[in-house]
Coordinates of C-alpha atoms in Angstrom, one line a residue:
Chain A
M1 CA -18.0 18.5 43.8
E2 CA -17.0 19.6 40.3
S3 CA -16.2 23.2 40.3
N4 CA -18.5 25.6 38.4
I5 CA -15.6 27.1 36.7
P6 CA -14.4 24.8 34.6
T7 CA -10.1 24.5 35.1
K8 CA -7.1 22.8 33.4
R9 CA -7.1 18.8 35.3
I10 CA -4.9 17.2 32.7
Q11 CA -1.6 17.9 34.3
S12 CA 0.4 14.6 33.8
S13 CA 0.8 10.9 32.4
E14 CA -1.7 9.9 35.2
D15 CA -4.1 12.5 34.4
L16 CA -4.0 11.5 30.8
K17 CA -5.3 7.9 31.8
F18 CA -8.2 9.1 33.6
W19 CA -8.9 11.2 30.8
F20 CA -9.8 8.0 28.4
H21 CA -12.3 7.1 31.3
S22 CA -13.6 10.5 32.1
D23 CA -17.2 11.5 31.7
A24 CA -15.9 14.6 29.7
Y25 CA -14.6 11.8 27.3
Y26 CA -17.2 9.8 26.8
Y27 CA -19.6 13.3 26.5
L28 CA -17.3 14.8 23.7
T29 CA -16.9 11.6 22.1
Q30 CA -19.8 10.8 21.9
W31 CA -21.6 14.8 21.1
I32 CA -19.4 15.0 17.8
R33 CA -20.2 11.4 16.6
L34 CA -24.1 13.0 16.8
L35 CA -23.4 15.6 14.9
S36 CA -21.9 14.0 12.5
I37 CA -24.8 11.5 11.9
K38 CA -27.5 14.0 12.2
I39 CA -25.7 16.4 9.4
K40 CA -25.4 13.2 7.4
Q41 CA -26.1 14.0 3.4
L42 CA -27.0 17.3 4.1
K43 CA -25.9 20.8 2.6
N44 CA -25.1 23.8 4.3
T45 CA -27.9 25.6 2.6
E46 CA -29.8 23.1 3.8
E47 CA -33.0 24.8 4.8
C48 CA -32.8 23.7 9.0
K49 CA -35.0 24.5 11.8
I50 CA -33.2 27.4 13.9
S51 CA -34.2 28.4 17.5
D52 CA -33.7 31.3 19.0
T53 CA -31.0 29.9 20.8
V54 CA -29.5 28.8 18.3
Q55 CA -29.7 32.3 16.1
N56 CA -28.6 34.0 19.1
I57 CA -25.5 32.4 18.6
L58 CA -25.3 32.8 15.1
D59 CA -25.7 37.1 15.8
I60 CA -23.2 36.6 18.5
L61 CA -20.8 35.2 16.0
D62 CA -22.0 38.2 13.6
Q63 CA -20.8 40.3 15.5
L64 CA -17.2 39.1 16.8
S65 CA -16.5 39.3 12.8
N66 CA -17.6 42.8 12.7
L67 CA -15.8 43.4 15.1
I68 CA -12.6 42.3 13.3
D69 CA -13.8 44.4 10.5
E70 CA -13.7 47.2 13.1
T71 CA -10.0 46.5 14.8
P72 CA -7.7 46.4 11.8
P73 CA -4.1 45.1 11.3
D74 CA -2.1 47.6 12.8
N75 CA 1.7 48.6 11.8
Q76 CA 3.3 47.8 14.9
P77 CA 6.8 45.7 14.6
T78 CA 5.7 42.2 15.9
R79 CA 7.3 38.9 15.3
F80 CA 5.0 37.8 13.4
G81 CA 0.7 37.6 14.0
N82 CA -0.8 41.2 13.9
K83 CA -1.1 42.5 17.5
A84 CA -4.4 44.0 16.9
Y85 CA -6.0 40.4 17.2
R86 CA -5.0 41.3 21.0
T87 CA -7.3 44.7 20.7
W88 CA -9.7 42.3 19.3
T89 CA -10.0 40.0 22.5
N90 CA -9.7 42.7 24.7
K91 CA -13.0 44.1 22.7
L92 CA -14.6 40.6 23.1
L93 CA -13.8 40.4 26.7
K94 CA -15.2 44.0 27.3
K95 CA -18.2 43.1 25.8
S96 CA -17.9 39.1 27.5
E97 CA -20.3 39.9 30.5
D98 CA -23.2 41.0 28.3
I99 CA -22.7 38.3 25.4
I100 CA -22.1 35.1 27.8
T101 CA -25.4 36.3 30.1
S102 CA -27.1 35.9 26.6
F103 CA -27.1 32.9 26.0
L104 CA -28.9 30.2 28.3
P105 CA -32.1 31.3 29.7
E106 CA -32.8 32.5 33.6
K107 CA -32.9 28.9 35.0
H108 CA -29.6 27.8 33.6
S109 CA -27.9 31.2 34.8
E110 CA -25.6 28.9 37.1
Y111 CA -24.3 27.9 33.7
S112 CA -23.3 30.8 32.0
S113 CA -19.4 31.1 33.4
E114 CA -18.6 27.7 32.8
L115 CA -20.3 28.4 29.0
G116 CA -18.1 31.7 29.0
V117 CA -14.7 29.9 29.6
Y118 CA -15.6 27.2 26.5
F119 CA -16.5 30.7 24.7
L120 CA -13.7 33.1 25.3
D121 CA -11.0 30.3 24.4
S122 CA -12.3 29.3 20.9
F123 CA -10.9 31.5 19.2
G124 CA -7.2 31.5 19.6
N125 CA -4.1 32.6 22.2
S126 CA -4.1 36.3 22.3
R127 CA -0.4 36.0 24.2
R128 CA 1.3 34.0 21.5
I129 CA -1.4 35.3 18.7
D130 CA -2.0 32.3 17.4
Y131 CA -4.7 29.2 16.8
G132 CA -5.3 25.4 17.0
S133 CA -7.2 22.6 17.5
G134 CA -7.3 23.0 21.1
H135 CA -9.6 26.4 20.4
E136 CA -11.6 24.4 18.3
I137 CA -12.5 22.1 20.2
N138 CA -13.2 24.4 23.1
F139 CA -16.0 25.5 20.5
V140 CA -17.8 21.9 20.2
C141 CA -17.5 22.0 24.6
F142 CA -19.4 25.5 24.4
L143 CA -22.2 24.0 22.1
F144 CA -22.2 20.2 24.0
C145 CA -23.0 22.5 27.4
F146 CA -26.3 23.8 25.8
Y147 CA -27.1 20.4 24.3
K148 CA -26.6 19.0 28.1
L149 CA -28.8 21.2 29.6
G150 CA -31.7 21.1 27.2
A151 CA -31.2 24.5 25.6
I152 CA -30.4 23.2 22.3
T153 CA -32.5 19.8 21.4
D154 CA -31.9 17.2 18.5
E155 CA -33.7 19.1 16.0
D156 CA -31.1 21.7 16.7
L157 CA -28.3 19.9 15.2
P158 CA -28.2 20.0 12.0
A159 CA -28.2 24.2 12.3
V160 CA -25.2 23.5 15.1
I161 CA -23.5 22.2 12.5
L162 CA -24.4 23.7 8.7
K163 CA -25.2 27.1 10.4
V164 CA -23.1 27.5 13.7
F165 CA -20.4 25.8 13.4
A166 CA -19.7 27.0 9.3
K167 CA -20.4 30.4 10.7
Y168 CA -17.5 30.1 13.2
L169 CA -15.1 28.7 11.1
Q170 CA -15.7 31.8 8.8
V171 CA -15.0 33.8 12.1
A172 CA -11.8 31.5 12.9
R173 CA -10.5 32.0 9.1
K174 CA -11.2 35.2 8.6
L175 CA -9.2 36.0 12.3
Q176 CA -6.3 33.7 10.7
K177 CA -6.1 35.7 7.9
V178 CA -6.3 39.0 9.1
Y179 CA -4.0 38.8 12.1
N180 CA -1.6 36.1 10.3
L181 CA -2.5 33.7 13.7
E182 CA 0.4 31.5 14.3
P183 CA -0.7 27.8 13.7
A184 CA -0.7 26.6 17.6
G185 CA 0.8 23.0 17.5
S186 CA 0.6 21.8 13.6
H187 CA 2.5 18.5 13.4
G188 CA 3.3 20.1 10.0
V189 CA 3.5 17.4 7.2
W190 CA 2.7 14.9 9.2
G191 CA -0.6 16.5 10.4
L192 CA -4.1 16.9 8.8
D193 CA -4.5 20.2 8.8
D194 CA -2.5 23.2 10.4
F195 CA -5.6 24.9 12.6
Q196 CA -8.9 22.6 12.3
F197 CA -9.6 19.4 12.1
L198 CA -13.4 18.9 12.6
P199 CA -14.8 20.0 9.5
Y200 CA -13.3 18.0 7.6
Y201 CA -14.8 15.1 9.7
F202 CA -18.4 16.9 9.8
G203 CA -17.9 17.6 5.9
A204 CA -17.1 13.9 5.2
S205 CA -20.4 12.9 6.3
Q206 CA -21.9 15.8 4.5
L207 CA -20.8 14.0 1.3
I208 CA -21.6 10.2 1.9
G209 CA -22.8 8.7 -0.8
H210 CA -23.1 11.7 -2.8
K211 CA -23.5 10.4 -6.7
T212 CA -21.0 13.0 -8.3
L213 CA -18.4 13.9 -5.9
T214 CA -15.8 11.7 -4.4
P215 CA -13.0 12.4 -1.8
S216 CA -10.7 13.3 -5.2
S217 CA -13.1 15.5 -6.6
I218 CA -11.0 18.2 -4.2
H219 CA -8.3 18.1 -6.9
D220 CA -10.8 19.7 -9.0
K221 CA -10.7 23.3 -9.1
K222 CA -13.7 23.7 -10.4
L223 CA -15.8 21.8 -8.2
L224 CA -13.9 23.2 -5.4
E225 CA -15.5 26.5 -6.5
D226 CA -18.9 25.3 -7.0
H227 CA -19.3 23.0 -4.1
S228 CA -17.2 25.1 -1.4
G229 CA -20.3 27.1 -0.4
E230 CA -22.3 23.9 0.3
Y231 CA -19.5 21.3 1.8
L232 CA -17.4 22.0 4.8
Y233 CA -15.0 19.5 3.5
F234 CA -14.4 21.9 0.1
R235 CA -14.3 25.1 1.8
A236 CA -11.6 23.5 4.3
I237 CA -9.3 22.3 0.8
Q238 CA -10.1 26.2 -0.7
Y239 CA -8.9 27.6 2.5
I240 CA -5.6 26.0 2.1
H241 CA -5.0 26.9 -1.5
E242 CA -5.7 30.5 -0.2
I243 CA -3.5 30.5 2.1
K244 CA -0.8 28.0 1.2
T245 CA 2.4 28.4 -1.5
G246 CA 3.5 25.3 -3.6
P247 CA 1.9 22.0 -4.8
F248 CA -0.9 20.4 -2.8
F249 CA 0.5 16.9 -2.2
E250 CA 3.7 18.3 -0.8
H251 CA 2.1 21.0 1.6
S252 CA -0.9 18.5 2.4
P253 CA 0.7 15.0 1.9
I254 CA -2.0 13.6 4.2
L255 CA -5.1 15.4 3.0
N256 CA -3.8 14.1 -0.5
E257 CA -3.4 10.5 0.5
I258 CA -7.2 10.7 2.3
S259 CA -8.4 11.9 -1.7
N260 CA -7.2 8.0 -2.3
V261 CA -10.2 6.8 -0.2
A262 CA -12.9 5.0 -2.3
A263 CA -16.1 6.3 -0.4
W264 CA -16.9 9.6 1.8
S265 CA -18.4 7.5 4.5
K266 CA -14.8 5.5 5.2
V267 CA -13.1 9.1 5.5
N268 CA -16.0 9.9 8.0
S269 CA -14.9 6.9 10.1
G270 CA -11.2 7.2 9.4
L271 CA -11.1 10.6 10.6
Y272 CA -12.7 9.7 13.4
K273 CA -10.9 7.3 14.5
M274 CA -7.5 9.6 13.5
Y275 CA -9.3 12.7 15.4
L276 CA -9.1 10.8 18.7
D277 CA -5.5 9.4 18.2
E278 CA -4.0 12.3 17.2
V279 CA -5.9 14.9 18.9
L280 CA -7.7 14.3 22.0
S281 CA -4.8 11.3 22.9
K282 CA -2.6 14.0 22.7
Y283 CA -0.8 15.7 25.9
P284 CA 0.0 18.8 24.7
I285 CA -2.8 19.9 23.6
V286 CA -5.6 18.0 26.0
Q287 CA -3.4 19.4 29.5
H288 CA -5.2 22.5 27.7
C289 CA -9.1 21.3 27.7
Y290 CA -11.2 22.7 30.7
F291 CA -13.4 20.6 33.1
G292 CA -16.6 22.0 35.0
K293 CA -20.3 20.8 36.0
L294 CA -21.1 19.8 32.8
L295 CA -18.1 18.2 31.0
P296 CA -16.7 16.7 34.1
F297 CA -13.3 15.4 35.1
T298 CA -14.8 12.8 36.7
D299 CA -15.5 8.7 36.3
E300 CA -19.3 8.1 37.1
I301 CA -20.3 6.6 33.8
R302 CA -17.1 3.9 34.2
K303 CA -17.8 3.3 37.9
K304 CA -21.6 2.4 37.0
R305 CA -20.8 0.0 33.9
E306 CA -18.5 -1.8 36.3
K307 CA -21.1 -2.1 38.7
E308 CA -23.8 -2.7 36.0
F309 CA -21.7 -6.0 34.8
K310 CA -20.7 -7.0 38.3
E311 CA -24.2 -7.4 38.9
S312 CA -24.7 -8.6 35.6
R313 CA -22.6 -11.0 36.7
K314 CA -24.1 -12.2 39.8
K315 CA -27.3 -12.7 38.6
K316 CA -25.5 -15.2 36.0
K317 CA -24.3 -17.4 38.6
T318 CA -27.3 -17.8 40.6
V319 CA -29.3 -18.6 38.1
K320 CA -26.6 -21.3 37.0
K321 CA -26.9 -22.3 40.5
D322 CA -30.9 -22.7 40.5
K323 CA -30.2 -24.8 37.4
Chain B
M1 CA 32.0 3.7 10.2
D2 CA 32.9 5.3 7.2
I3 CA 31.8 9.1 8.0
D4 CA 32.6 10.8 4.8
K5 CA 30.6 8.3 2.9
I6 CA 28.1 9.0 5.8
I7 CA 28.2 12.8 5.0
E8 CA 28.1 12.7 0.7
V9 CA 24.6 10.1 1.7
L10 CA 23.2 12.4 4.3
S11 CA 24.2 15.8 1.9
K12 CA 21.9 14.2 -1.1
C13 CA 19.1 14.2 1.3
Q14 CA 19.5 10.2 1.1
T15 CA 19.2 8.3 4.6
P16 CA 22.1 5.8 5.2
S17 CA 21.4 2.3 6.6
E18 CA 19.9 1.5 10.4
Y19 CA 23.3 0.0 11.0
E20 CA 25.5 3.1 10.0
I21 CA 22.8 5.7 11.3
K22 CA 23.4 3.2 15.0
Q23 CA 27.1 3.1 14.6
L24 CA 27.0 7.7 13.8
C25 CA 24.7 8.2 17.0
N26 CA 26.9 5.7 19.0
K27 CA 30.0 7.3 18.1
A28 CA 28.1 11.0 18.3
I29 CA 27.3 10.4 22.3
E30 CA 31.1 9.5 23.1
I31 CA 31.3 13.3 21.7
L32 CA 28.6 15.0 23.1
I33 CA 29.0 12.9 26.9
E34 CA 32.5 15.1 27.3
E35 CA 30.5 18.5 26.6
A36 CA 29.6 20.4 29.0
N37 CA 25.8 22.1 29.8
V38 CA 27.5 25.3 28.6
L39 CA 29.4 25.2 25.8
R40 CA 32.4 26.7 25.4
I41 CA 32.7 28.7 21.8
V42 CA 35.5 31.2 20.8
P43 CA 34.2 33.5 17.8
P44 CA 34.0 33.5 14.8
V45 CA 30.7 31.3 15.0
T46 CA 27.3 31.7 13.0
I47 CA 24.1 31.0 14.8
C48 CA 21.1 29.4 13.5
G49 CA 17.7 28.8 15.1
D50 CA 15.0 26.1 14.4
I51 CA 15.3 24.0 11.1
H52 CA 12.1 21.4 11.5
G53 CA 13.3 19.3 9.1
Q54 CA 13.4 21.6 6.5
F55 CA 16.7 19.9 4.8
F56 CA 16.3 21.9 0.8
D57 CA 16.2 25.1 3.3
L58 CA 19.0 23.9 5.5
V59 CA 21.5 23.8 2.1
E60 CA 20.3 27.4 1.1
L61 CA 21.6 28.2 4.9
F62 CA 24.7 26.4 4.4
D63 CA 25.3 28.0 0.6
L64 CA 24.8 31.3 2.3
G65 CA 26.6 30.8 5.7
G66 CA 29.8 29.4 4.3
S67 CA 30.4 25.5 4.2
P68 CA 29.7 23.6 7.3
F69 CA 34.0 22.4 6.7
E70 CA 34.9 25.8 6.6
T71 CA 32.6 28.2 9.1
N72 CA 32.1 27.6 12.2
Y73 CA 28.4 27.1 13.4
L74 CA 25.6 26.8 16.6
F75 CA 22.8 25.2 16.0
M76 CA 19.9 26.2 18.8
G77 CA 18.2 23.1 18.5
D78 CA 14.5 21.8 17.0
F79 CA 16.3 20.2 14.2
V80 CA 13.3 17.6 13.8
D81 CA 9.0 17.7 13.8
R82 CA 7.0 19.3 11.3
G83 CA 8.9 18.9 8.1
Y84 CA 9.5 15.5 5.7
Y85 CA 13.1 15.6 6.3
S86 CA 13.9 15.2 10.2
L87 CA 15.7 12.3 10.1
E88 CA 18.1 13.7 7.5
T89 CA 18.1 16.8 8.6
F90 CA 18.9 15.6 12.0
L91 CA 22.3 13.1 11.2
Y92 CA 23.5 15.1 8.5
L93 CA 24.0 18.2 11.3
L94 CA 25.5 15.6 13.5
A95 CA 27.8 13.7 10.9
L96 CA 29.2 17.0 10.5
K97 CA 29.5 17.6 14.4
V98 CA 31.5 13.9 14.7
K99 CA 33.5 14.7 11.4
N100 CA 34.9 18.3 13.3
P101 CA 33.2 18.3 16.5
R102 CA 35.0 21.6 17.6
R103 CA 33.8 23.4 14.2
I104 CA 29.6 22.4 14.9
S105 CA 27.9 23.0 18.1
L106 CA 24.6 21.7 18.6
L107 CA 22.3 22.7 21.0
R108 CA 18.9 20.4 22.6
G109 CA 15.8 22.1 21.7
N110 CA 12.3 21.5 23.2
H111 CA 11.7 19.0 19.9
E112 CA 14.4 17.1 21.0
C113 CA 12.6 14.5 23.6
R114 CA 10.5 11.6 22.9
Q115 CA 7.3 13.6 24.4
I116 CA 7.5 15.7 21.6
T117 CA 8.7 13.2 18.8
K118 CA 5.8 10.7 19.4
V119 CA 3.3 13.8 18.4
Y120 CA 4.9 16.1 15.5
G121 CA 6.4 13.8 13.7
F122 CA 9.5 12.8 13.9
Y123 CA 8.5 9.6 15.3
L124 CA 5.9 8.8 12.4
E125 CA 9.1 9.8 9.9
C126 CA 11.4 7.3 11.3
V127 CA 8.6 4.4 11.1
K128 CA 7.9 5.7 7.4
K129 CA 11.0 5.3 6.5
Y130 CA 12.6 2.4 8.0
G131 CA 9.7 0.0 8.9
N132 CA 10.1 0.3 12.7
G133 CA 10.9 2.8 15.2
N134 CA 15.0 1.8 15.8
V135 CA 16.0 4.9 14.5
W136 CA 14.2 7.0 16.5
R137 CA 15.2 5.5 19.3
Y138 CA 19.2 6.0 19.0
C139 CA 18.6 9.4 17.6
T140 CA 16.5 10.2 20.9
E141 CA 19.1 9.0 23.1
V142 CA 21.7 11.3 21.3
F143 CA 19.1 14.0 21.9
D144 CA 19.6 13.6 25.9
H145 CA 23.7 13.8 25.2
L146 CA 22.7 16.9 23.9
S147 CA 24.4 20.0 25.4
L148 CA 21.9 22.8 26.9
T149 CA 23.2 26.6 26.6
A150 CA 26.2 28.0 25.1
L151 CA 28.7 30.9 25.9
I152 CA 30.3 32.7 23.3
G153 CA 33.4 34.4 23.4
N154 CA 32.4 35.1 27.0
S155 CA 29.5 37.8 26.5
I156 CA 27.0 35.6 23.7
F157 CA 24.5 33.4 25.6
S158 CA 23.1 31.3 24.0
V159 CA 19.8 28.3 24.7
H160 CA 16.8 27.3 22.9
G161 CA 13.7 28.8 24.3
G162 CA 14.7 31.5 27.5
L163 CA 15.7 31.6 30.6
S164 CA 14.8 29.8 34.3
P165 CA 13.8 31.5 37.4
S166 CA 16.0 29.0 39.0
I167 CA 18.7 30.2 37.2
K168 CA 20.7 33.5 38.0
T169 CA 24.0 33.0 36.9
I170 CA 25.2 30.7 34.2
N171 CA 27.5 28.6 36.3
Q172 CA 24.4 27.0 38.0
I173 CA 23.6 25.8 34.8
S174 CA 26.1 23.0 34.9
L175 CA 25.1 21.5 38.1
I176 CA 22.0 20.5 35.9
N177 CA 21.9 16.3 35.2
R178 CA 21.2 17.0 31.3
K179 CA 21.0 13.3 30.3
Q180 CA 17.6 12.7 30.4
E181 CA 14.3 12.9 29.0
L182 CA 13.1 16.3 28.7
P183 CA 11.4 17.0 32.0
H184 CA 8.2 18.5 32.3
E185 CA 9.4 21.0 34.7
G186 CA 12.4 22.5 36.0
P187 CA 15.3 24.8 35.0
M188 CA 16.0 22.3 32.2
S189 CA 12.6 22.3 30.8
D190 CA 12.5 25.9 31.6
M191 CA 15.5 26.8 29.2
L192 CA 14.0 25.0 26.7
W193 CA 10.4 26.0 26.7
S194 CA 10.6 29.8 28.0
D195 CA 9.7 32.6 25.6
P196 CA 10.6 36.8 26.5
E197 CA 7.2 39.1 26.6
S198 CA 7.3 42.6 27.0
I199 CA 6.4 42.5 30.5
Q200 CA 8.8 43.2 33.4
N201 CA 9.1 39.9 35.1
W202 CA 8.3 36.5 35.2
G203 CA 4.5 35.4 33.8
M204 CA 2.9 32.2 33.2
S205 CA 3.2 30.3 30.1
P206 CA 0.5 29.6 27.5
R207 CA 2.1 27.1 26.1
G208 CA 2.1 24.9 29.3
A209 CA 5.4 24.6 30.1
G210 CA 8.0 27.0 31.0
F211 CA 7.8 30.5 31.9
I212 CA 7.4 34.0 30.2
F213 CA 10.3 36.5 31.1
G214 CA 10.4 40.3 30.6
S215 CA 12.9 43.1 30.6
E216 CA 14.0 43.7 34.1
V217 CA 14.9 39.2 33.8
V218 CA 17.2 39.6 30.6
K219 CA 18.7 43.1 32.1
N220 CA 19.5 41.4 35.7
F221 CA 20.6 38.2 33.7
N222 CA 23.0 40.0 31.8
R223 CA 24.6 42.5 34.5
T224 CA 25.0 39.0 36.5
N225 CA 26.9 37.3 33.8
G226 CA 28.6 40.1 32.1
L227 CA 26.8 39.6 28.8
S228 CA 25.7 41.6 25.9
L229 CA 23.3 39.5 24.0
V230 CA 21.2 36.3 24.6
T231 CA 20.1 34.5 21.8
R232 CA 17.4 32.1 21.3
A233 CA 15.5 30.6 18.7
H234 CA 11.7 28.4 19.2
Q235 CA 9.5 31.0 17.9
L236 CA 8.4 31.7 14.5
C237 CA 9.8 35.5 12.9
M238 CA 8.6 37.3 9.6
D239 CA 11.8 38.5 9.3
G240 CA 13.9 36.0 10.4
F241 CA 15.1 37.5 13.5
Q242 CA 14.0 39.9 16.4
Y243 CA 15.5 42.0 18.5
M244 CA 13.9 42.6 21.8
F245 CA 14.4 44.6 25.3
N246 CA 17.0 46.8 23.7
N247 CA 19.1 45.0 22.0
S248 CA 19.7 42.4 24.7
L249 CA 17.9 39.6 23.7
V250 CA 16.9 38.2 19.9
T251 CA 15.1 35.7 18.4
V252 CA 16.6 34.0 15.4
W253 CA 14.5 31.2 13.6
S254 CA 15.9 29.8 10.6
A255 CA 13.2 28.1 8.5
P256 CA 11.7 30.1 5.9
N257 CA 7.9 29.4 4.7
Y258 CA 7.5 27.5 7.7
F259 CA 3.9 25.2 6.9
Y260 CA 4.2 26.1 3.7
R261 CA 1.7 29.7 5.0
S262 CA 3.8 31.6 6.7
G263 CA 6.0 33.6 4.5
N264 CA 8.5 34.3 6.3
I265 CA 12.0 34.8 5.6
A266 CA 15.0 32.8 7.8
A267 CA 17.8 34.0 9.1
I268 CA 21.4 33.4 10.5
L269 CA 23.2 35.6 13.1
E270 CA 27.4 36.1 12.2
I271 CA 29.5 36.6 15.2
G272 CA 32.8 37.8 14.1
N273 CA 36.4 37.8 15.9
N274 CA 35.2 41.0 17.9
L275 CA 32.2 39.5 18.6
T276 CA 30.8 42.1 16.0
R277 CA 27.1 41.0 14.3
Q278 CA 25.8 40.4 11.4
F279 CA 22.0 39.2 10.0
K280 CA 22.2 37.6 6.9
T281 CA 18.3 36.6 5.6
F282 CA 17.1 33.6 3.0
K283 CA 14.5 32.3 1.6
A284 CA 12.8 29.2 1.2
A285 CA 14.8 26.4 -1.3
P286 CA 12.9 27.2 -4.8
K287 CA 11.1 24.3 -6.6
E288 CA 13.8 23.0 -8.3
K289 CA 16.0 22.5 -5.6
R290 CA 13.4 21.0 -3.1
I291 CA 12.6 17.2 -4.3
V292 CA 9.8 15.6 -2.5
K293 CA 10.4 12.0 -2.3
V294 CA 8.6 10.9 0.9
K295 CA 6.0 9.0 -0.3
M296 CA 3.4 9.5 1.8
T297 CA 0.8 6.2 2.0
I298 CA -2.9 6.0 3.6
P299 CA -2.9 6.1 7.0
K300 CA -4.1 3.0 8.8
Y301 CA -7.2 4.7 10.0
F302 CA -9.0 4.4 6.3
L303 CA -7.7 0.8 5.8

C-alpha cells in the first residue's frame, strides 16, 4: 500500500523504466495535456470561475510574495545565491502547518500532508539556493492532487492555469531575482530555459489560432511588452530579456529556433513531446519526484489494460470458433 | 597524427575531422592510462575550475594565466555540457595534454561521463556537429581514463567535487578502479559530486549523488594527510572563487557569466614555487571575440 507521505522512488535505471509505465506518469502527463486544452485561446485576463479552493491558493501565493518583501536580501558573504532565501524558506516552514491544513476541506484532511510535500518543494532548494524544472513539476503535482480529490473540478481548470499557475510563476521569478537563485540542472544553450518549461507549453496553447501574434512575434519588443500581461509565453520571453545579457539567438538558441515554427499549435504539440523527452525522461530530474497515494508509484492502469486486452483477445477467439 | 595541426585548428575553435579526433583520443588514452588516480604535480601550476564549453572564455583564461605552452595548468574537470563549444574546449585541452603531458593536467568532473552528457548538451552537440555519436563515444572513452585527483607539492589536494566518507587517506584513492563509467555511488562518485557546506560533519546531498561535508571533515582530512589546502570546483562562485573553513578549502570557478545571466567573474589560482597562492580573475570574453557559428536547427519535436 502506498504511503501518505510522498517519497522519492526513482533510484536506478530499473526504477526509471517502471516510471514510464506507472500510474503517476499517466496521471501527470494526462493532467498537463488537460490543462493545456482547457486554456486554449484564452488570455490570462480571461474572466474565470474562481472557487473558494482556488481563491485560497491565490491568497497563499500572495502571502508568499509578501514574505519575500519582508525578507530582503542580506549582506552575508555568499558563494552565489543570497542566504536570506533560507530565512524566507524557514518562515514558510513555520507557517506551513496552517497553510497546508487550509488547502483541503475536512473530509480530505488525511491527504493534507501529501499535498504539503509537493507544495513546500515547489519554490526551490534552500540548501543549494537554486530552482529548476523539478520544482515546477512539484507545483503541477500539487495542483493535480486537488483535482484527483475532486476539490477542483473541470470548471476550475482555466483559473488553475490563467490565475494560479500565472501567480506561481510571479512568485518563483521574484524568488529567482531577489535571492539570485542558481538555475538547478539547466541544460544551458541546449535547453529551453534555465528555470521553467511549462509556461511555454501552456503559453503556446493560449496563442493557438491567434489572428496577429505568431511564434516569430516574440522578436518584436513592442509586442512583447503589449502582450506579456495576457500570455504566459510572451511573459516568459520578456523575463529572459530581463535577466540575460547578449543577443537572444546566442543565449536562447532553442527558443530562437522555435520562433521559426509556423503555427502555435505546432509549438504546443512539439513542446509536449519535448517535455516528455527532455524533462520527464531524465533521471537527474525525476530522481527527485515524489510518489504517494494520489500520484502512486504503481502500475495498476497498465495491469488493467493488459487484462482487458487479454480478455478481448479471448472473446475474439471464441467468436471465431463459433463461426 | 599531426598534433600541431590539430592544435592549430582547435585554437581557432574549429573542429578536426572525425578521424583526427579518433587518433587524438586514442593517443590521449595511451598517456592517461599511465597516470595515477592521484597526479603528483610539482609547482608552479595554475589551477582552474569548470569551463562547461565556454571556449572563448577559455581563451581569456589563457590570456590571463599565460600560454599553455609555457605555463603549467591543472584543470579540475567539467569541460563539457551547457556551453556551445564543449567539443572544441575538451579536444583543445586534450591536444595540449598530448603535446605536453607534463605541463597540462586534467581531472575528471561529474560531467565527464555518459549519463550526464546525454542530458546536458555534449551528446547533442556532437551529433549536431558530426551527424552521429562517434566523437561522443571517443570522448567518453577518454573521460573514463581521466585522473580523479591531484597532489601539488605534497600539501595541496585538488579534486572536482569534494571529499568522500570512504576516503580518509590519499593513499586509499590509489585503490580505486577509475577506468569505468562514473558510478552512481562510492568514493569515485563522491569525490566528483560532493559539496562543502557550513556544517560540521557529513550530510545528505540535495543533488542526489555524493554528500555534503563540513569543517571537521576538512580539518581531519587535511591533518591526516599533511595538507594545507583542498582546492575544488563544481559550484558557481559570484567572485570566481570562495574560501571556506578558515581558508583550508577553496572553490575555484572558471566559467564567467555562466548561463549568460549569472554576471559572475571567473578565477584561476596560481600556485608558485614555494606554494604561494595568488588568485587572478577575469570576465567573459567581449562580444567581438565571441563567434557563434553553431547553427541550431528546429528541434525534431516540431517537425
